[in-house]
Coordinates of C-alpha atoms in Angstrom, one line a residue:
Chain A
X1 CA -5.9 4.8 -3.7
X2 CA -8.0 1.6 -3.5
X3 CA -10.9 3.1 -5.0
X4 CA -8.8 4.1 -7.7
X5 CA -7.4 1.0 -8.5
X6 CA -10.8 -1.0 -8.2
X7 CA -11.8 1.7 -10.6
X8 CA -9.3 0.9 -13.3
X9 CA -9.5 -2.7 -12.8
X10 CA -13.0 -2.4 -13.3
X11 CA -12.7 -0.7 -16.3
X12 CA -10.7 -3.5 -17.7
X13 CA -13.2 -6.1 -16.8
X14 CA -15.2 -3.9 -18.8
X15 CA -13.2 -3.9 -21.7
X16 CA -12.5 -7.5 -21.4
X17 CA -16.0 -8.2 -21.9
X18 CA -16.7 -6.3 -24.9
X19 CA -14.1 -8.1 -26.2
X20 CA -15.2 -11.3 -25.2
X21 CA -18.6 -10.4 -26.9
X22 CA -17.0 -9.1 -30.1
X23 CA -14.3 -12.0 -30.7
X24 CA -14.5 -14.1 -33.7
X25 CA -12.4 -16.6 -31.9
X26 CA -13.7 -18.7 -29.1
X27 CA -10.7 -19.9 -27.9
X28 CA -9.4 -15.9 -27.9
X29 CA -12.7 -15.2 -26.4
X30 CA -12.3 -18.0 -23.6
X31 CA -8.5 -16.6 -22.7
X32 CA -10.0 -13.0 -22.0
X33 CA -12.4 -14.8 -19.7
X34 CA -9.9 -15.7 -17.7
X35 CA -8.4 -12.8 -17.7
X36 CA -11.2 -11.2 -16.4
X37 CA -11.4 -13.7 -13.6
X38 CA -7.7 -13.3 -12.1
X39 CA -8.8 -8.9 -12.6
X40 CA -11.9 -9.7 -10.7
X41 CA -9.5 -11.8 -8.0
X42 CA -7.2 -8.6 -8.1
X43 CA -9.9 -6.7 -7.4
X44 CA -11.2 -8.9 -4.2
X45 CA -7.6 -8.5 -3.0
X46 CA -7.5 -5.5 -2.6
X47 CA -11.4 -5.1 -1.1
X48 CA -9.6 -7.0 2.0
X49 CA -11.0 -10.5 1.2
X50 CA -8.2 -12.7 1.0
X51 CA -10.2 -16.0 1.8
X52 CA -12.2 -14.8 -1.8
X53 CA -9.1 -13.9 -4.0
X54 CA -7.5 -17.6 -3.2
X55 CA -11.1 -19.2 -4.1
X56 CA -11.6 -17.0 -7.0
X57 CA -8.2 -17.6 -8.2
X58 CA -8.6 -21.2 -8.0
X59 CA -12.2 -21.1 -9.9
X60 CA -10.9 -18.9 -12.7
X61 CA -8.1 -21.4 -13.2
X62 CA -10.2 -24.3 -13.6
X63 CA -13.7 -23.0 -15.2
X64 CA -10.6 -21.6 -17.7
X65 CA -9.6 -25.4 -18.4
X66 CA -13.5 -26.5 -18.7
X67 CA -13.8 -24.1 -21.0
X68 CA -10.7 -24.6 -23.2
X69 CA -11.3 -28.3 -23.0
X70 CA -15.5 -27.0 -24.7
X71 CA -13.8 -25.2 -27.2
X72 CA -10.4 -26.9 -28.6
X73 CA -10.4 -29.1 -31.2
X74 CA -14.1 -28.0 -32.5
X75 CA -15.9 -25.5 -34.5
X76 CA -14.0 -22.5 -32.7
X77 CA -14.7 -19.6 -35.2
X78 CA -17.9 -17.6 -35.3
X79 CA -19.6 -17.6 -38.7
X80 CA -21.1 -14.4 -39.8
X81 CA -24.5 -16.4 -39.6
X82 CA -24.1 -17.1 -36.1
X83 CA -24.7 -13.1 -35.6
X84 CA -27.5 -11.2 -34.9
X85 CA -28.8 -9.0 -37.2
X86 CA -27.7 -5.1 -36.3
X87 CA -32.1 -4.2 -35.6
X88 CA -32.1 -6.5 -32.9
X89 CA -28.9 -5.7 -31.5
X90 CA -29.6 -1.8 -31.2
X91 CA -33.2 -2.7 -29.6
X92 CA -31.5 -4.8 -27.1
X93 CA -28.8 -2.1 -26.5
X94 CA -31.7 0.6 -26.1
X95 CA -33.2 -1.9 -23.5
X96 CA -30.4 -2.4 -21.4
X97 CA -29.3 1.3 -21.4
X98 CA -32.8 2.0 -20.3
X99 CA -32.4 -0.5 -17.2
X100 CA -29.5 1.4 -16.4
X101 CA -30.9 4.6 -16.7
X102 CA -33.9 3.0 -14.4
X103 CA -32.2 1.7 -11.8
X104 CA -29.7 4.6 -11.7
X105 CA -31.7 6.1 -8.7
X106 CA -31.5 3.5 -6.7
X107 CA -27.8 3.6 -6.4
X108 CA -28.2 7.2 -4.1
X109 CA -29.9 4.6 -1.7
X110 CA -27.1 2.1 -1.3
X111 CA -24.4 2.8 1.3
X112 CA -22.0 5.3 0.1
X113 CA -18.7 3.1 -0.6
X114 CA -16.5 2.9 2.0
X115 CA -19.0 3.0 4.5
X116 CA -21.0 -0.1 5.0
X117 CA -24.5 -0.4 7.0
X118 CA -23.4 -3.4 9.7
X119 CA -20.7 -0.7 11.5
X120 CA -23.8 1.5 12.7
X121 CA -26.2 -1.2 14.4
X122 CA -26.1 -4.4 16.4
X123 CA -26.0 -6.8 13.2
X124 CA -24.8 -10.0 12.9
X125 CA -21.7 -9.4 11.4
X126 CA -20.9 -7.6 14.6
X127 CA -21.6 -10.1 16.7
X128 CA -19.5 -12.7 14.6
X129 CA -16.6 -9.9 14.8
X130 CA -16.9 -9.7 18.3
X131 CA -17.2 -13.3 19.4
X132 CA -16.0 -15.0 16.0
X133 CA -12.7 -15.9 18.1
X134 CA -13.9 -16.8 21.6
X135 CA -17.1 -18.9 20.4
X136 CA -15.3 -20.7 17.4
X137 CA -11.5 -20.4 18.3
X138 CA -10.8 -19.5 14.8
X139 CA -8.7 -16.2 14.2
X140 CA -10.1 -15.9 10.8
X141 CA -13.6 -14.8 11.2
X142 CA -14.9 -15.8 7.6
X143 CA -13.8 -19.2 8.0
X144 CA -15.3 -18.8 11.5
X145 CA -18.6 -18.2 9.8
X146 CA -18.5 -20.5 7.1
X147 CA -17.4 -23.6 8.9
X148 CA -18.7 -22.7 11.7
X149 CA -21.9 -19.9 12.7
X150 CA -23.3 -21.0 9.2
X151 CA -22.1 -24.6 8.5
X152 CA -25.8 -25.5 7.0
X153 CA -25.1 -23.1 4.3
X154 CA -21.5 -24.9 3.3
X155 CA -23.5 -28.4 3.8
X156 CA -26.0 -27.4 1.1
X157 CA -23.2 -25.7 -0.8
X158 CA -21.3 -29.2 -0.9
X159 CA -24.8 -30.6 -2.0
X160 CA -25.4 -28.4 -4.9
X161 CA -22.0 -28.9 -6.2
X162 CA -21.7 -32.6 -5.3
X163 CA -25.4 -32.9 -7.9
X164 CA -24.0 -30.7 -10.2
X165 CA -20.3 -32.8 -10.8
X166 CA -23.1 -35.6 -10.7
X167 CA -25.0 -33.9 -13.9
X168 CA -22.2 -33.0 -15.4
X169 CA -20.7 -37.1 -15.8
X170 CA -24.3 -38.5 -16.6
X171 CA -24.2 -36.1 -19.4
X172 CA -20.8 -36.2 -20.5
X173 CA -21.1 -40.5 -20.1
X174 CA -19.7 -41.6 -23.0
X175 CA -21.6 -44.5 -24.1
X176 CA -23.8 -44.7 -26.9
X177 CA -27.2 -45.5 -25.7
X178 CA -28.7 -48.8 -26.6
X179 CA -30.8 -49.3 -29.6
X180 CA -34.2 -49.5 -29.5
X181 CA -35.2 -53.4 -29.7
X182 CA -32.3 -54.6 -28.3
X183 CA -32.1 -56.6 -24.8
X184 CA -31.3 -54.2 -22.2
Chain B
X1 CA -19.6 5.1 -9.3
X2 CA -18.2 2.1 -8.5
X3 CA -21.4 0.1 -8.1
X4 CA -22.8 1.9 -11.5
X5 CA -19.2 0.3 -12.9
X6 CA -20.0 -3.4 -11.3
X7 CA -24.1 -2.9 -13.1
X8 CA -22.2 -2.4 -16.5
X9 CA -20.3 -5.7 -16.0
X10 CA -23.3 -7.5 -15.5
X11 CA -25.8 -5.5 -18.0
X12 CA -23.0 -6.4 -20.8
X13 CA -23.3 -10.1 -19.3
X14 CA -26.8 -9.8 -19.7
X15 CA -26.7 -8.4 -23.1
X16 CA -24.8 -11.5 -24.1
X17 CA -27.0 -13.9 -22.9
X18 CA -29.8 -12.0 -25.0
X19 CA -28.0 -11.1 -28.1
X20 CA -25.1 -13.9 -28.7
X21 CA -26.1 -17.4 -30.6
X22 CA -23.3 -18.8 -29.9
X23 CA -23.4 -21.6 -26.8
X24 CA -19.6 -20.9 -25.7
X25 CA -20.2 -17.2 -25.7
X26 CA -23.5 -17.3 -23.6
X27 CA -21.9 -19.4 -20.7
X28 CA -19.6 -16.9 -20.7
X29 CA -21.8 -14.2 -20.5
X30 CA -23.5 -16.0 -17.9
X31 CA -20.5 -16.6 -15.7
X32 CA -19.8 -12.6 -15.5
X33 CA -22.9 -11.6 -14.5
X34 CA -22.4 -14.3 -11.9
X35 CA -18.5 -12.5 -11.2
X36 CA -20.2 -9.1 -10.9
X37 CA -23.3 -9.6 -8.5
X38 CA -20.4 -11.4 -6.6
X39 CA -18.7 -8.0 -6.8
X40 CA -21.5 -6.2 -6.2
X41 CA -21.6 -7.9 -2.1
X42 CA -18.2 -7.6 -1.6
X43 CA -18.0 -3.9 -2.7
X44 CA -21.2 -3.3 -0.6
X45 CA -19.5 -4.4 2.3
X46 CA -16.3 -3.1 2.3
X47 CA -15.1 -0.4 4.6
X48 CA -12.6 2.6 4.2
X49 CA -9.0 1.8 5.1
X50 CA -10.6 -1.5 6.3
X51 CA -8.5 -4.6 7.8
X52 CA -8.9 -8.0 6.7
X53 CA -11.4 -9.8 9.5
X54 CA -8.3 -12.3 10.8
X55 CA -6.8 -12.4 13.7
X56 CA -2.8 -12.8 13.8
X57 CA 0.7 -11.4 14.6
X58 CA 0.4 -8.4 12.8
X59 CA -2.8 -7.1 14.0
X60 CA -3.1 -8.5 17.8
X61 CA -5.7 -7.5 19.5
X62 CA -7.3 -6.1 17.3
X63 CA -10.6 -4.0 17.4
X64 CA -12.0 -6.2 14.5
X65 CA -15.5 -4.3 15.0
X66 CA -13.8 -0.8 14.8
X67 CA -11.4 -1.6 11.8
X68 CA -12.5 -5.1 9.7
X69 CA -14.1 -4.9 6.7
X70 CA -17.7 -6.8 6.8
X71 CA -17.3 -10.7 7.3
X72 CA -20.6 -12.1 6.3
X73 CA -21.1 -10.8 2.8
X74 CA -17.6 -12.5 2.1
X75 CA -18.4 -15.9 3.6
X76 CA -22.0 -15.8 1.9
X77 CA -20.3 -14.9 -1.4
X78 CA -17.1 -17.3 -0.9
X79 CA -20.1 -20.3 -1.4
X80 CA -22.0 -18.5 -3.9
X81 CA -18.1 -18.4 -5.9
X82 CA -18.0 -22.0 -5.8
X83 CA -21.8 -22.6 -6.5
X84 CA -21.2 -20.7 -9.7
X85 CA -18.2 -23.0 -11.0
X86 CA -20.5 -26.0 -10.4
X87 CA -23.1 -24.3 -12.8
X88 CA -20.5 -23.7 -15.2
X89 CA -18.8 -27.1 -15.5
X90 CA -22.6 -28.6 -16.0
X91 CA -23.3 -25.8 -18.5
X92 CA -20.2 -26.7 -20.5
X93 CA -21.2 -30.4 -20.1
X94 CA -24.5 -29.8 -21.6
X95 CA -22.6 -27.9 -24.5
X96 CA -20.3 -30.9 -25.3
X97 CA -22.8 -32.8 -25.5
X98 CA -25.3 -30.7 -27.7
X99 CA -22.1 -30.5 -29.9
X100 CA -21.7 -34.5 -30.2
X101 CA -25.2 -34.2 -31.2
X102 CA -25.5 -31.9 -33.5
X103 CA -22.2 -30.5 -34.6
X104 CA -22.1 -27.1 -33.9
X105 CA -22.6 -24.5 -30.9
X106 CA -25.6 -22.5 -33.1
X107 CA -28.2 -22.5 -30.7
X108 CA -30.2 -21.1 -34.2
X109 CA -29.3 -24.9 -35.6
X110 CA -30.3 -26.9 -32.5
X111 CA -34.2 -27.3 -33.9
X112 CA -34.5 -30.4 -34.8
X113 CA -35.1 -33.1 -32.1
X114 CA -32.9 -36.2 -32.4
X115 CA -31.8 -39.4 -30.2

């Protein structure tokens, strides 16, 4: 039952994204990305990951304002010269379906879904599962982890968004720069 | 199946970072492929008719080891989530402001260098 429903979600994200890649309109094509984003939060839902739906959830509702906030107000419509000529897109179509076709093999040596590889040996994920609530006192063992067993990672997660808020103002800094010659 | 579904999602993501000239539709591409190898973890480590790894009323006592689904890939992938919105606001950033400079998202149009 949940494999069928990640299925047809899946297939929606799918659609979505053709659609995203085919639409004249930017703003239409920005909407389906967040459409995609709550069906890819669905989808996390339902793969017993709560913590990751909420987060998701709240990252598709604002990269879904970023985004509108990049596309109202300008140049929103796709002109035909803006599109690659039909050639190149049927080379880079062959390309990619001869990835797939590459790396379809590799898929028989994945874990067959449903059955991951931490239940069968003494991993870490066991040992978190297994002492997660004595060593941390949390009852949810992914926060347990990420506040806690790896905290270094959430430090340099923090970092990496703190430079990346602090790209995005020196860039978006409006004020004109000062003319050459002038007294700084 | 599943998994071949999640490498369509991200080979389409990849075919519109090759293909598309448009700014606004690349970030876009780029954010999916982002969305599906974040899929691709949590997929990998889920487990049939698996519980959620939290402890509370409804599941006391639980035999989190026997039942939960895999905790790690989900705690790894909950930063990589919000690692990926940071790229994305400074990738829309950088758009704005290669459209105040030249006036349009055609990456085809962005040759000339200018102050």
């Amino acid at each position: 039952m949940v494999e069928i429903s990640i299925f047809i979600l899946l297939v929606f994200m799918i659609i979505g994204m053709v659609f995203v890649l085919e639409m004249k309109n930017l703003l239409s094509a920005v909407v389906m990305m967040g459409a995609i984003d709550f069906g890819l939060s669905v989808i996390f839902l339902l793969l017993s990951a709560p913590d990751l739906a909420i987060v998701q959830i709240a990252v598709a509702v604002i990269s879904l304002v970023i985004m509108i906030r990049a596309t109202i107000h300008r140049e929103i419509v796709e002109t035909p010269s803006q599109e690659s000529t039909f050639s190149s897109r049927v080379v880079m179509l062959c390309f990619l379906f001869l990835f797939f076709i590459l790396i379809y093999p590799a898929f028989s040596l994945l874990p067959i879904f449903g059955e991951p590889i931490f239940a069968e040996s003494a991993s870490s994920s066991m040992k978190y599962l297994l002492e997660g609530m004595t060593q941390t006192g949390s009852p949810n063992i992914v926060t347990a982890i990420v506040l806690d067993f790896r905290a270094y990672d959430t430090l340099g997660e923090a970092i990496v968004l703190f430079t990346s808020v602090l790209g995005a103002v020196s860039v978006l800094r409006y004020r004109n720069r000062k003319k050459p010659g002038s007294s700084t | 199946m599943i998994y071949a579904l999640c490498i369509v999602l991200f080979l389409l993501g990849l075919y519109g970072v090759l293909v598309k000239k448009n700014l606004i539709k690349i970030i876009i591409s780029l954010a999916m492929m982002n969305n599906a190898i974040n899929l691709f973890f949590i997929l990998l480590a889920y487990r049939k008719n698996g519980v959620v790894p939290i402890l509370s009323f409804l599941q006391p006592n639980a035999n989190l080891y026997e039942t939960a689904v895999d905790p790690l890939p989900q705690a790894l992938v909950l930063t990589s989530v919000v690692i990926g919105l940071g790229v994305t606001a400074l990738m829309v950033a950088l758009a704005i402001r290669l459209y105040y400079v030249y006036g349009t998202f055609d990456i085809t149009k962005m040759r000339k260098l200018r102050g």
